[in-house]
Coordinates of C-alpha atoms and ligand atoms in Angstrom, one line a residue:
M1 CA 0.2 0.2 0.1
N2 CA 1.0 3.3 -1.0
P3 CA -1.6 5.1 -2.3
L4 CA -0.2 8.6 -3.6
G5 CA 3.8 7.4 -4.3
G6 CA 2.6 4.3 -7.1
L7 CA -0.6 5.8 -8.3
P8 CA 0.0 7.7 -11.3
R9 CA 1.4 4.5 -13.0
R10 CA -0.9 2.0 -11.5
A11 CA -3.6 3.8 -13.1
T12 CA -2.0 3.7 -16.1
L13 CA -2.1 0.2 -16.1
I14 CA -5.0 0.0 -15.4
E15 CA -6.8 2.4 -18.0
S16 CA -3.9 0.2 -20.8
F17 CA -5.8 -2.9 -19.7
R18 CA -9.6 -1.5 -20.1
R19 CA -8.8 -1.0 -23.2
T20 CA -7.5 -4.3 -24.4
D21 CA -10.4 -6.3 -21.5
R22 CA -13.6 -4.7 -21.1
N23 CA -14.1 -7.2 -18.2
L24 CA -11.4 -5.2 -16.4
I25 CA -12.1 -5.4 -12.2
V26 CA -10.3 -3.1 -10.4
I27 CA -10.5 -3.5 -6.1
E28 CA -8.8 -1.9 -3.5
F29 CA -8.7 -2.4 0.5
G30 CA -9.9 -0.2 2.5
D31 CA -6.6 -0.1 4.6
F32 CA -5.3 2.4 3.4
F33 CA -6.8 4.6 5.8
D34 CA -3.3 5.5 8.2
G35 CA -2.2 8.4 9.8
T36 CA -3.0 10.7 12.2
N37 CA -2.0 14.2 10.7
K38 CA -4.3 16.3 9.0
L39 CA -2.3 15.9 5.8
D40 CA -3.2 12.5 5.6
E41 CA -7.2 12.8 5.4
L42 CA -6.4 15.0 2.7
R43 CA -4.2 12.5 1.0
V44 CA -6.5 9.5 1.6
L45 CA -9.3 12.7 0.1
T46 CA -7.2 12.6 -2.6
Y47 CA -6.4 9.0 -3.3
L48 CA -9.8 8.1 -3.5
R49 CA -10.4 10.7 -6.2
A50 CA -7.8 9.0 -7.7
L51 CA -9.5 5.3 -7.6
E52 CA -12.9 7.1 -8.9
A53 CA -10.4 8.8 -12.2
I54 CA -9.6 5.1 -12.6
G55 CA -13.1 3.8 -12.5
C56 CA -12.1 1.3 -9.0
D57 CA -15.5 -1.5 -8.9
A58 CA -15.2 -1.4 -4.8
V59 CA -13.5 -0.4 -1.7
G60 CA -12.7 -3.4 0.9
V61 CA -13.4 -2.4 4.5
T62 CA -10.9 -4.1 6.7
S63 CA -10.6 -3.6 10.4
S64 CA -7.3 -0.7 9.7
S65 CA -9.9 0.8 7.5
F66 CA -11.4 2.6 11.0
A67 CA -8.2 3.7 12.1
M68 CA -8.9 7.6 11.3
G69 CA -12.2 6.9 13.0
L70 CA -15.3 6.6 12.2
A71 CA -17.0 10.3 11.3
F72 CA -13.6 10.5 9.0
L73 CA -14.2 7.0 7.8
E74 CA -18.0 8.2 6.8
Q75 CA -17.8 10.9 5.2
C76 CA -15.5 8.8 2.5
M77 CA -17.8 7.0 2.1
K78 CA -20.5 9.8 1.4
D79 CA -18.2 12.0 -0.8
S80 CA -16.3 8.8 -2.5
F81 CA -18.5 7.2 -6.0
V82 CA -16.1 4.2 -5.1
P83 CA -18.6 1.8 -3.7
F84 CA -17.6 1.1 -0.1
V85 CA -18.0 -2.8 0.4
S86 CA -18.6 -5.2 3.8
S87 CA -20.4 -8.0 4.8
N88 CA -20.0 -7.3 8.5
A89 CA -19.4 -3.8 9.6
T90 CA -22.1 -2.6 11.6
H91 CA -22.9 0.6 13.4
T92 CA -22.8 -0.8 17.5
D93 CA -26.0 0.9 18.2
T94 CA -28.4 1.1 15.3
G95 CA -27.2 -2.2 13.6
A96 CA -27.1 -0.3 10.3
R97 CA -24.3 -1.6 7.6
L98 CA -21.3 0.6 7.1
G99 CA -20.9 0.3 3.4
E100 CA -22.8 -1.4 0.8
R101 CA -23.9 -5.5 1.8
F102 CA -21.9 -6.6 -2.0
V103 CA -21.7 -4.6 -5.1
I104 CA -22.5 -6.3 -8.9
K105 CA -19.9 -5.8 -11.8
E106 CA -21.3 -6.7 -15.7
T107 CA -19.0 -8.3 -17.4
S108 CA -19.6 -9.7 -21.2
K109 CA -20.6 -12.6 -20.1
H110 CA -21.3 -12.9 -16.1
R111 CA -22.3 -10.6 -12.9
V112 CA -19.5 -10.9 -11.4
G113 CA -20.6 -9.6 -7.4
I114 CA -18.4 -8.3 -5.0
T115 CA -17.5 -7.9 -0.4
S116 CA -15.8 -7.5 1.8
I117 CA -15.4 -9.6 5.3
A118 CA -12.8 -8.2 8.3
D119 CA -11.9 -9.4 10.6
D120 CA -13.4 -9.5 14.3
R121 CA -10.6 -10.5 16.7
F122 CA -11.3 -7.4 19.0
S123 CA -15.5 -8.4 19.2
R124 CA -14.6 -11.5 20.4
E125 CA -11.7 -10.7 22.6
T126 CA -14.0 -8.8 24.2
G127 CA -16.7 -11.1 24.4
V128 CA -19.1 -9.3 22.3
S129 CA -19.1 -12.4 19.5
K130 CA -18.5 -15.6 20.9
G131 CA -17.9 -19.1 18.8
H132 CA -16.0 -17.5 16.1
P133 CA -12.9 -20.5 15.7
H134 CA -9.9 -18.0 16.3
D135 CA -7.6 -18.7 19.3
A136 CA -7.2 -16.5 22.0
G137 CA -3.8 -14.3 22.1
F138 CA -3.4 -15.2 18.6
V139 CA -4.3 -11.4 18.7
S140 CA -0.7 -9.0 17.7
K141 CA -0.7 -5.9 20.1
S142 CA -1.2 -3.3 16.6
S143 CA -4.2 -5.0 15.4
A144 CA -5.6 -5.5 19.4
G145 CA -5.1 -2.0 19.3
S146 CA -6.5 -0.6 16.0
L147 CA -9.8 -2.4 16.8
A148 CA -10.3 -1.4 20.9
R149 CA -10.2 2.2 18.8
V150 CA -12.9 0.8 16.2
Q151 CA -14.9 -0.2 19.7
E152 CA -14.7 2.9 20.8
K153 CA -16.1 4.6 17.4
G154 CA -19.3 2.6 17.9
I155 CA -18.0 -0.2 15.1
K156 CA -19.0 -3.9 15.2
I157 CA -17.4 -6.2 13.6
D158 CA -19.8 -9.2 13.4
E159 CA -18.5 -13.4 13.6
P160 CA -17.4 -13.4 9.6
F161 CA -19.2 -17.3 9.0
K162 CA -22.3 -15.8 9.9
A163 CA -22.4 -12.6 8.9
L164 CA -21.2 -14.3 5.4
A165 CA -23.8 -16.7 4.7
E166 CA -26.2 -14.6 5.3
N167 CA -24.5 -12.0 2.8
L168 CA -23.9 -14.7 -0.1
S169 CA -26.8 -16.1 -0.2
L170 CA -28.5 -12.9 -1.5
M171 CA -25.6 -12.5 -4.1
E172 CA -26.3 -15.8 -4.8
K173 CA -29.6 -15.3 -6.0
Q174 CA -28.5 -11.6 -8.4
C175 CA -24.6 -12.9 -9.4
D176 CA -23.4 -15.5 -11.1
I177 CA -19.5 -14.7 -10.2
L178 CA -18.6 -14.3 -6.4
I179 CA -15.3 -12.5 -5.2
V180 CA -14.5 -11.6 -1.2
M181 CA -11.9 -9.3 -0.5
S182 CA -10.7 -10.8 3.4
S183 CA -8.5 -9.5 6.3
L184 CA -8.6 -13.1 7.9
S185 CA -5.9 -15.4 8.1
Q186 CA -4.7 -17.9 5.4
Q187 CA -5.9 -20.6 8.1
E188 CA -9.9 -19.0 8.3
N189 CA -10.0 -18.0 4.5
E190 CA -9.2 -21.8 4.1
R191 CA -11.8 -22.6 6.7
I192 CA -13.9 -20.0 4.6
A193 CA -13.7 -21.9 1.3
D194 CA -14.2 -25.5 2.8
R195 CA -17.7 -24.1 4.4
F196 CA -18.7 -21.5 1.6
P197 CA -17.9 -23.4 -2.2
R198 CA -20.2 -21.2 -4.3
I199 CA -17.2 -18.5 -3.2
N200 CA -15.0 -18.4 -6.8
V201 CA -12.4 -16.2 -5.5
I202 CA -11.1 -15.1 -1.8
V203 CA -8.4 -11.9 -2.2
G204 CA -6.3 -12.5 1.2
N205 CA -4.8 -9.4 2.1
N206 CA -1.5 -11.1 4.3
G207 CA 1.1 -9.1 2.1
K208 CA 2.8 -12.8 1.6
G209 CA 1.1 -13.0 -1.8
G210 CA 0.7 -16.7 -2.4
E211 CA -2.0 -18.5 -4.2
K212 CA -4.1 -22.0 -3.0
L213 CA -6.9 -23.1 -4.9
A214 CA -9.1 -24.6 -2.0
G215 CA -12.2 -27.1 -3.9
G216 CA -13.5 -25.1 -6.4
T217 CA -12.1 -21.6 -4.6
L218 CA -8.6 -19.4 -5.4
I219 CA -7.7 -17.9 -3.1
V220 CA -5.0 -15.3 -3.7
N221 CA -3.1 -12.8 -1.6
N222 CA -2.0 -9.6 -2.2
R223 CA 1.6 -8.6 -1.5
S224 CA 2.8 -5.5 0.2
N225 CA 4.9 -3.9 -2.5
K226 CA 4.8 -0.1 -1.7
G227 CA 2.8 0.6 -4.5
K228 CA 5.3 -0.9 -6.9
L229 CA 3.6 -3.6 -8.1
L230 CA -0.1 -3.8 -9.5
G231 CA -1.7 -7.2 -8.4
R232 CA -3.8 -9.2 -12.3
L233 CA -5.7 -11.9 -11.7
T234 CA -7.2 -13.9 -15.0
L235 CA -9.9 -15.8 -14.5
A236 CA -10.9 -18.5 -17.2
V237 CA -14.5 -19.7 -16.2
S238 CA -16.3 -22.9 -17.2
G239 CA -20.0 -23.2 -18.5
K240 CA -20.6 -23.8 -15.1
N241 CA -19.3 -21.2 -13.7
A242 CA -16.6 -22.7 -12.2
I243 CA -13.2 -21.6 -12.2
A244 CA -11.3 -23.5 -15.2
G245 CA -7.9 -21.9 -15.2
H246 CA -6.4 -18.8 -13.8
T247 CA -2.4 -16.5 -13.9
V248 CA -1.7 -14.3 -10.9
E249 CA 0.9 -11.3 -11.9
W250 CA 2.9 -8.9 -10.1
L251 CA 3.2 -6.7 -12.5
S252 CA 5.8 -3.4 -12.0
I253 CA 5.2 -0.7 -12.5
D254 CA 7.4 0.8 -14.3
K255 CA 9.0 4.7 -13.9
K256 CA 8.8 4.5 -17.8
L257 CA 5.3 4.1 -17.6
P258 CA 3.6 7.4 -18.8
D259 CA 1.2 8.9 -16.0
N260 CA -2.8 8.8 -16.4
K261 CA -3.4 12.2 -17.2
E262 CA -6.1 12.6 -15.2
V263 CA -4.9 11.0 -12.1
R264 CA -1.7 13.3 -12.8
K265 CA -4.1 16.4 -12.2
I266 CA -5.3 15.1 -9.1
L267 CA -2.1 14.3 -7.1
D268 CA -0.7 17.7 -8.9
G269 CA -3.3 19.8 -7.6
F270 CA -2.9 17.6 -4.3
Y271 CA 0.3 18.2 -3.9
D272 CA 0.2 22.5 -5.2
A273 CA -2.0 22.7 -1.8
V274 CA 0.1 21.0 0.0
A275 CA 3.1 23.6 -1.3
K276 CA 0.9 26.9 -0.5
D277 CA -0.6 26.0 3.0
E278 CA 1.0 28.8 4.8
K279 CA -0.5 26.6 7.8
L280 CA 1.5 23.7 6.7
W281 CA 4.6 25.2 6.9
Q282 CA 4.7 27.0 9.3
D283 CA 6.1 25.6 12.3
V284 CA 8.7 23.8 10.1
E285 CA 12.1 25.7 10.0
P286 CA 14.4 25.0 6.9
K287 CA 17.0 23.4 9.0
L288 CA 20.9 24.9 7.4
A289 CA 19.0 28.6 7.4
S290 CA 21.5 30.0 9.7
F291 CA 24.8 28.9 7.9
D292 CA 26.8 31.5 5.8
L293 CA 26.6 29.6 2.3
E294 CA 23.0 29.4 2.8
K295 CA 22.1 32.8 3.2
D296 CA 23.9 34.1 0.6
Q297 CA 21.1 34.3 -1.8
S298 CA 23.3 34.4 -5.1
N299 CA 24.5 30.5 -4.2
Q300 CA 22.2 28.3 -5.6
Y301 CA 21.1 24.5 -5.3
V302 CA 22.4 22.7 -8.5
G303 CA 22.5 18.5 -7.5
A304 CA 23.6 16.0 -7.1
A305 CA 23.4 14.9 -10.5
N306 CA 25.9 18.0 -11.4
C307 CA 28.7 16.8 -9.8
A308 CA 29.0 13.7 -11.0
S309 CA 31.3 15.1 -14.1
C310 CA 33.9 16.1 -11.9
H311 CA 33.2 14.2 -8.2
E312 CA 32.6 10.7 -10.0
A313 CA 34.1 8.3 -7.6
V314 CA 32.6 10.7 -4.4
Y315 CA 29.1 11.0 -6.8
R316 CA 29.2 7.1 -6.5
D317 CA 30.3 6.3 -3.0
W318 CA 27.4 8.6 -1.9
R319 CA 24.6 7.0 -4.3
K320 CA 25.1 4.0 -2.3
S321 CA 24.7 5.8 1.3
K322 CA 21.4 6.3 3.1
H323 CA 21.7 9.8 3.1
A324 CA 20.8 9.4 -1.1
R325 CA 18.2 7.2 -0.6
A326 CA 16.4 9.6 2.4
Y327 CA 14.1 10.5 0.4
N328 CA 12.6 6.7 -0.7
T329 CA 12.0 6.3 2.8
L330 CA 9.9 8.8 2.5
L331 CA 8.1 7.6 -0.6
D332 CA 7.6 4.6 1.6
R333 CA 5.7 5.5 3.8
N334 CA 4.0 7.8 1.6
R335 CA 5.2 11.0 3.8
H336 CA 7.0 12.7 0.6
F337 CA 5.1 15.4 0.9
F338 CA 4.7 15.8 4.9
P339 CA 6.7 19.4 5.7
D340 CA 8.6 18.5 8.7
C341 CA 9.7 14.8 7.3
V342 CA 10.7 16.6 4.1
S343 CA 12.5 19.7 6.2
C344 CA 15.6 16.4 7.0
H345 CA 15.0 13.7 4.0
T346 CA 15.5 16.8 1.3
T347 CA 18.3 19.5 0.2
G348 CA 17.0 22.9 0.9
A349 CA 13.5 22.6 1.7
G350 CA 12.4 25.7 2.9
L351 CA 14.9 28.2 0.9
A352 CA 14.5 29.3 -2.2
T353 CA 16.4 27.5 -5.0
G354 CA 15.7 24.4 -2.7
F355 CA 13.5 21.1 -2.5
Q356 CA 10.1 21.7 -2.6
V357 CA 7.1 19.5 -2.6
G358 CA 5.6 19.4 -5.9
Q359 CA 7.4 21.4 -7.8
A360 CA 10.3 20.0 -10.6
T361 CA 12.8 19.8 -7.9
G362 CA 13.1 15.9 -7.8
H363 CA 17.1 16.7 -8.1
L364 CA 17.0 17.5 -4.4
E365 CA 15.6 14.5 -3.2
G366 CA 17.7 13.2 -0.3
V367 CA 20.4 14.3 1.9
Q368 CA 22.8 15.8 -1.0
C369 CA 26.4 16.7 -1.7
E370 CA 25.1 20.6 -1.1
I371 CA 23.6 20.1 2.0
C372 CA 27.0 19.2 3.6
H373 CA 28.8 21.3 1.1
G374 CA 26.7 24.4 0.7
P375 CA 24.5 25.5 -2.6
A376 CA 26.9 25.3 -5.3
S377 CA 25.5 26.8 -8.6
E378 CA 28.8 29.0 -8.0
H379 CA 31.4 25.8 -7.6
V380 CA 29.8 24.3 -10.6
A381 CA 29.9 27.4 -13.2
T382 CA 33.4 28.3 -12.1
D383 CA 34.8 25.3 -10.6
G384 CA 36.4 27.8 -8.0
V385 CA 36.5 25.8 -4.1
F386 CA 35.8 28.9 -2.4
Q387 CA 32.4 29.6 -2.0
L388 CA 32.0 25.7 -0.8
R389 CA 31.9 24.1 2.7
K390 CA 34.8 21.4 3.2
A391 CA 35.7 20.3 6.3
V392 CA 31.6 19.7 7.4
P393 CA 31.3 20.9 11.5
E394 CA 28.9 18.9 13.9
E395 CA 26.4 21.2 14.6
L396 CA 25.7 21.3 10.8
C397 CA 25.0 17.7 11.5
V398 CA 23.1 18.1 13.9
K399 CA 20.4 20.0 12.6
C400 CA 18.7 17.4 11.2
H401 CA 20.4 14.3 13.8
D402 CA 19.1 15.9 16.5
S403 CA 18.9 14.4 20.2
E404 CA 15.3 13.0 19.4
V405 CA 16.4 10.8 15.8
S406 CA 20.0 10.4 16.8
P407 CA 19.9 10.1 20.3
N408 CA 23.9 9.1 20.4
F409 CA 25.2 10.0 17.8
K410 CA 27.0 13.2 19.5
D411 CA 29.3 10.0 21.4
K412 CA 29.6 8.1 17.7
F413 CA 29.8 11.5 16.0
E414 CA 33.7 10.8 14.9
A415 CA 33.0 7.1 13.3
L416 CA 29.7 8.8 11.3
M417 CA 31.6 11.4 9.8
R418 CA 34.6 8.8 9.2
S419 CA 31.4 7.4 7.6
V420 CA 30.7 10.3 5.3
N421 CA 33.7 11.8 4.5
H422 CA 35.0 10.5 1.2
A423 CA 38.7 9.8 2.0
N424 CA 38.7 6.8 0.0
S425 CA 36.7 8.4 -3.5
K426 CA 38.9 9.1 -6.3
G427 CA 38.2 12.0 -8.8
L428 CA 38.8 14.8 -10.8
S429 CA 41.5 17.6 -8.6
R430 CA 43.6 19.8 -9.9
T431 CA 47.5 19.7 -10.3
G432 CA 50.3 22.0 -9.0
T433 CA 49.2 24.3 -12.7
G434 CA 45.9 24.3 -12.0
E435 CA 44.6 22.0 -15.1
L436 CA 41.7 19.1 -14.4
T437 CA 43.4 15.7 -14.2
R438 CA 41.5 12.0 -12.9
T439 CA 43.3 10.4 -10.1
E440 CA 41.2 7.1 -10.4
Ligands
HEC501 C1 33.5 21.1 -13.7 C2 34.3 20.3 -12.8 C3 33.6 20.2 -10.8 C4 31.8 20.2 -11.1 C5 30.4 20.0 -12.2 C6 32.0 20.0 -9.0 N1 33.0 20.4 -9.1 FE1 33.7 20.1 -7.1 N2 35.8 21.2 -7.5 C7 35.8 20.6 -9.0 C8 37.7 20.8 -9.0 C9 38.6 21.2 -10.1 C10 37.8 20.6 -7.4 C11 39.4 21.5 -6.8 C12 39.9 20.4 -6.3 C13 40.7 20.2 -5.3 O1 41.1 21.6 -5.3 O2 41.5 19.1 -5.6 C14 36.5 20.8 -6.4 C15 36.2 20.8 -5.2 C16 35.0 20.4 -4.2 C17 35.1 20.5 -2.6 C18 36.2 20.3 -2.0 C19 36.4 22.3 -1.8 C20 37.6 22.2 -0.9 O3 37.6 23.5 -0.2 O4 38.7 21.5 -1.5 C21 34.1 20.0 -2.8 C22 33.5 20.0 -1.0 C23 33.7 20.1 -3.7 N3 34.1 20.3 -4.9 C24 31.7 20.0 -4.2 C25 31.0 20.2 -5.2 C26 29.8 19.5 -5.3 C27 28.7 19.6 -4.4 C28 29.2 19.7 -6.8 C29 28.0 19.1 -6.7 C30 27.1 20.4 -6.5 C31 30.8 20.0 -7.4 N4 31.8 19.6 -6.8 C32 30.6 20.0 -8.8 C33 35.4 20.5 -10.0 C34 34.2 20.5 -9.9
HEC502 C1 19.8 17.5 6.2 C2 19.2 16.5 7.4 C3 20.5 16.0 7.3 C4 22.0 16.6 7.2 C5 22.3 17.9 7.8 C6 22.8 15.4 7.6 N1 22.1 14.3 8.2 FE1 22.7 12.0 8.4 N2 21.0 11.9 7.9 C7 19.5 12.9 7.3 C8 18.8 11.7 7.6 C9 17.3 12.1 7.3 C10 20.0 10.1 7.6 C11 18.2 9.2 7.2 C12 18.1 8.6 5.6 C13 16.9 7.2 5.8 O1 18.1 6.4 5.7 O2 16.6 7.7 5.0 C14 20.8 9.9 7.7 C15 21.7 8.9 7.7 C16 22.5 9.0 8.0 C17 23.3 8.3 8.3 C18 22.9 6.7 8.0 C19 22.8 6.3 9.7 C20 22.8 5.1 10.0 O3 22.0 4.4 10.8 O4 23.3 4.4 8.6 C21 24.8 8.6 9.0 C22 25.9 7.8 9.7 C23 24.7 10.3 9.3 N3 23.5 10.4 8.6 C24 25.7 10.8 9.8 C25 25.8 12.2 9.0 C26 26.8 13.4 9.0 C27 28.1 12.8 10.1 C28 26.5 14.9 9.0 C29 27.2 15.8 9.2 C30 28.3 15.6 8.6 C31 24.7 14.1 9.0 N4 24.4 13.0 9.0 C32 23.9 15.4 8.0 C33 19.9 13.2 7.5 C34 20.5 14.4 7.8
HEC503 C1 14.9 16.7 12.7 C2 15.0 15.8 11.1 C3 14.5 15.1 10.8 C4 12.8 14.6 10.2 C5 12.0 16.1 10.8 C6 12.8 13.4 10.5 N1 13.7 12.7 10.2 FE1 13.4 10.6 9.6 N2 15.3 10.6 10.2 C7 16.8 11.7 9.8 C8 17.4 11.3 10.7 C9 18.9 12.3 10.9 C10 17.4 9.9 10.4 C11 18.6 9.0 11.0 C12 18.8 8.5 12.1 C13 19.8 7.5 12.5 O1 19.9 6.4 12.3 O2 20.2 8.1 13.6 C14 16.4 9.5 10.1 C15 15.7 8.4 9.9 C16 14.1 8.2 9.3 C17 14.3 6.4 9.1 C18 14.7 5.3 9.1 C19 14.9 4.8 7.9 C20 16.0 3.9 7.5 O3 16.5 3.1 8.3 O4 15.0 2.8 7.8 C21 12.7 6.7 8.7 C22 11.6 5.5 8.4 C23 12.3 8.5 8.2 N3 13.5 8.6 9.1 C24 11.3 8.9 8.3 C25 10.7 9.7 8.0 C26 9.5 10.7 8.4 C27 8.4 9.4 7.8 C28 9.4 12.0 8.8 C29 8.1 13.2 8.9 C30 7.3 12.2 10.0 C31 10.6 12.2 9.0 N4 11.4 11.1 9.2 C32 11.0 13.7 9.5 C33 16.1 12.9 10.3 C34 14.4 13.4 10.2
HEC504 C1 27.0 13.6 5.2 C2 28.0 15.6 4.7 C3 28.5 15.1 3.5 C4 27.4 14.5 1.8 C5 26.8 14.3 1.5 C6 28.7 14.7 0.6 N1 29.8 15.0 1.9 FE1 31.7 15.6 0.3 N2 32.3 15.4 2.0 C7 31.4 15.8 4.0 C8 33.0 15.6 4.4 C9 33.2 15.6 5.8 C10 33.9 15.4 3.5 C11 35.5 15.9 4.0 C12 36.0 17.2 4.3 C13 37.6 17.2 5.1 O1 38.5 16.9 4.5 O2 37.4 17.4 6.5 C14 34.0 15.2 2.4 C15 35.0 16.3 1.3 C16 34.9 16.4 -0.2 C17 35.7 16.3 -0.6 C18 36.8 16.8 -0.8 C19 37.7 15.7 -0.7 C20 39.0 15.6 -1.0 O3 39.7 14.7 -0.9 O4 39.7 16.9 -1.0 C21 34.7 16.4 -2.4 C22 34.9 17.0 -3.6 C23 33.3 16.0 -1.8 N3 33.0 16.0 -0.3 C24 32.3 16.3 -2.7 C25 31.2 15.9 -2.4 C26 30.1 15.3 -3.4 C27 30.3 16.0 -5.2 C28 29.3 15.0 -2.7 C29 28.0 14.7 -3.6 C30 27.7 13.4 -4.5 C31 29.6 14.5 -1.5 N4 30.5 14.7 -1.5 C32 28.6 14.4 -0.2 C33 30.7 15.5 3.7 C34 29.6 15.0 2.7

């Protein structure tokens, strides 16, 4: 799951399938509700708009769908054209269902019913529902925590087998192919397959991938992929609506894919709103604003790619470092547009020519050369050394490596400094007569 990080390309893949395959069904687990920040809410709403744009057929309700609160989830359900489906999430007080029981998607030959089933472990733990075949003690701390929060919000997750029995009997009457998104364990999905052989496909949410044919039911699991893969299941269906064959592919969302235009517009609007929202940025100080080189407005950030031609070996060393990957760390966690995070994980955020969310400043992603050595446009233009910092003071490092994120930084400073100093990298240097030579 990495909604915004991977979406435009995923959208492009889906669009290209749709052109060749009008039987394409797009489903999504509703486990992208995470985070506690206002900005997280904007991110989720944006993701939902993008799902609409690509024509997502159904979003399943999992226990983590409640992670940002019931009110927010319900607002999303109301505002979004993408249907949320659930077999077993209901309001504790009114018994009203959250989302729809199921949706029907008409393909050229079939009426496909899609629903989802959420894990009821929290209810069982607190004795709300009984008789569900989970082992006690199976509840992990984190899921127990998030489930406890669900319950606080007035939602009951009904016992899955009972809820499914009821829902499937309705679906059967109207659909000939049945698909269930399940956030239960693999073992339980096998039990579900055993008990309800009419289900054609169970899509599991274990994050590890893998597939299994259990009787006539195919169980396929998603693979946690940080938005870098798109799972595609192709089914061959026999005359009796049984699965006659299947293939599962994990398609890598390649950088070379062009963006889906509509989705790109939605994302650009989002990044633009984040970049321009002064409130979001007011508490974020540009980390190096107090240093002399950074105060000099004529010196601009140019990006590490511009150093490679002369400092080839240093550049190669740096590319392998954690500093170089610091932006990917944010991307992997979907926080690449959070003002606070980019202030330490990019180059020059908050300064006039530094990294800016949503702008064409990809060349300043990560903690680059110019963090340590200063903005280097003048050096690159003249290859003069006077405008650069060569030695890097500790007080610069600790602007980012503060006592919160790197508690032992000061004790280990010398070793850490050695690890970022490229004494062993070789590259261009100037000879005694001022000519440039390659020392590699
Ligand atoms: C056109 C070639 C060229 C480019 C491009 C270039 N440099 Fe240099 N750089 C040099 C030369 C030449 C020296 C001097 C080497 C020496 O005297 O040993 C140097 C020296 C340095 C030094 C050491 C400064 C000192 O006081 O000894 C640093 C740090 C440095 N460059 C950083 C960068 C960074 C960062 C970039 C990219 C933003 C960059 N350079 C781009 C040619 C270049
Ligand atoms: C602009 C903020 C910033 C500055 C300044 C900075 N760093 Fe970092 N540093 C980071 C971030 C962010 C990471 C984590 C990157 C990741 O893994 O995503 C990091 C990671 C590291 C690591 C790798 C940690 C590990 O566990 O292996 C070392 C070593 C390091 N920094 C040393 C330094 C030193 C020494 C300085 C000063 C010369 C310095 N850093 C200056 C932001 C900064
Ligand atoms: C004050 C600067 C600062 C801010 C703000 C900051 N980081 Fe970091 N981050 C660092 C540094 C420095 C490290 C490296 C810590 C170390 O190893 O000593 C780091 C490490 C990390 C790591 C661990 C990388 C790994 O090796 O797996 C993650 C994940 C991370 N940051 C994410 C975030 C996110 C998400 C945010 C915003 C919510 C954020 N950071 C905000 C400075 C910062
Ligand atoms: C985390 C901080 C940090 C980053 C990032 C960093 N450097 Fe350095 N760099 C240093 C330190 C520390 C030294 C050693 C300075 C000294 O001699 O005291 C150094 C030295 C250099 C030198 C002089 C080498 C010599 O042998 O005299 C050059 C050139 C240089 N860096 C270029 C770069 C380039 C180009 C990049 C990016 C590709 C880069 N640096 C990224 C910290 C950094």
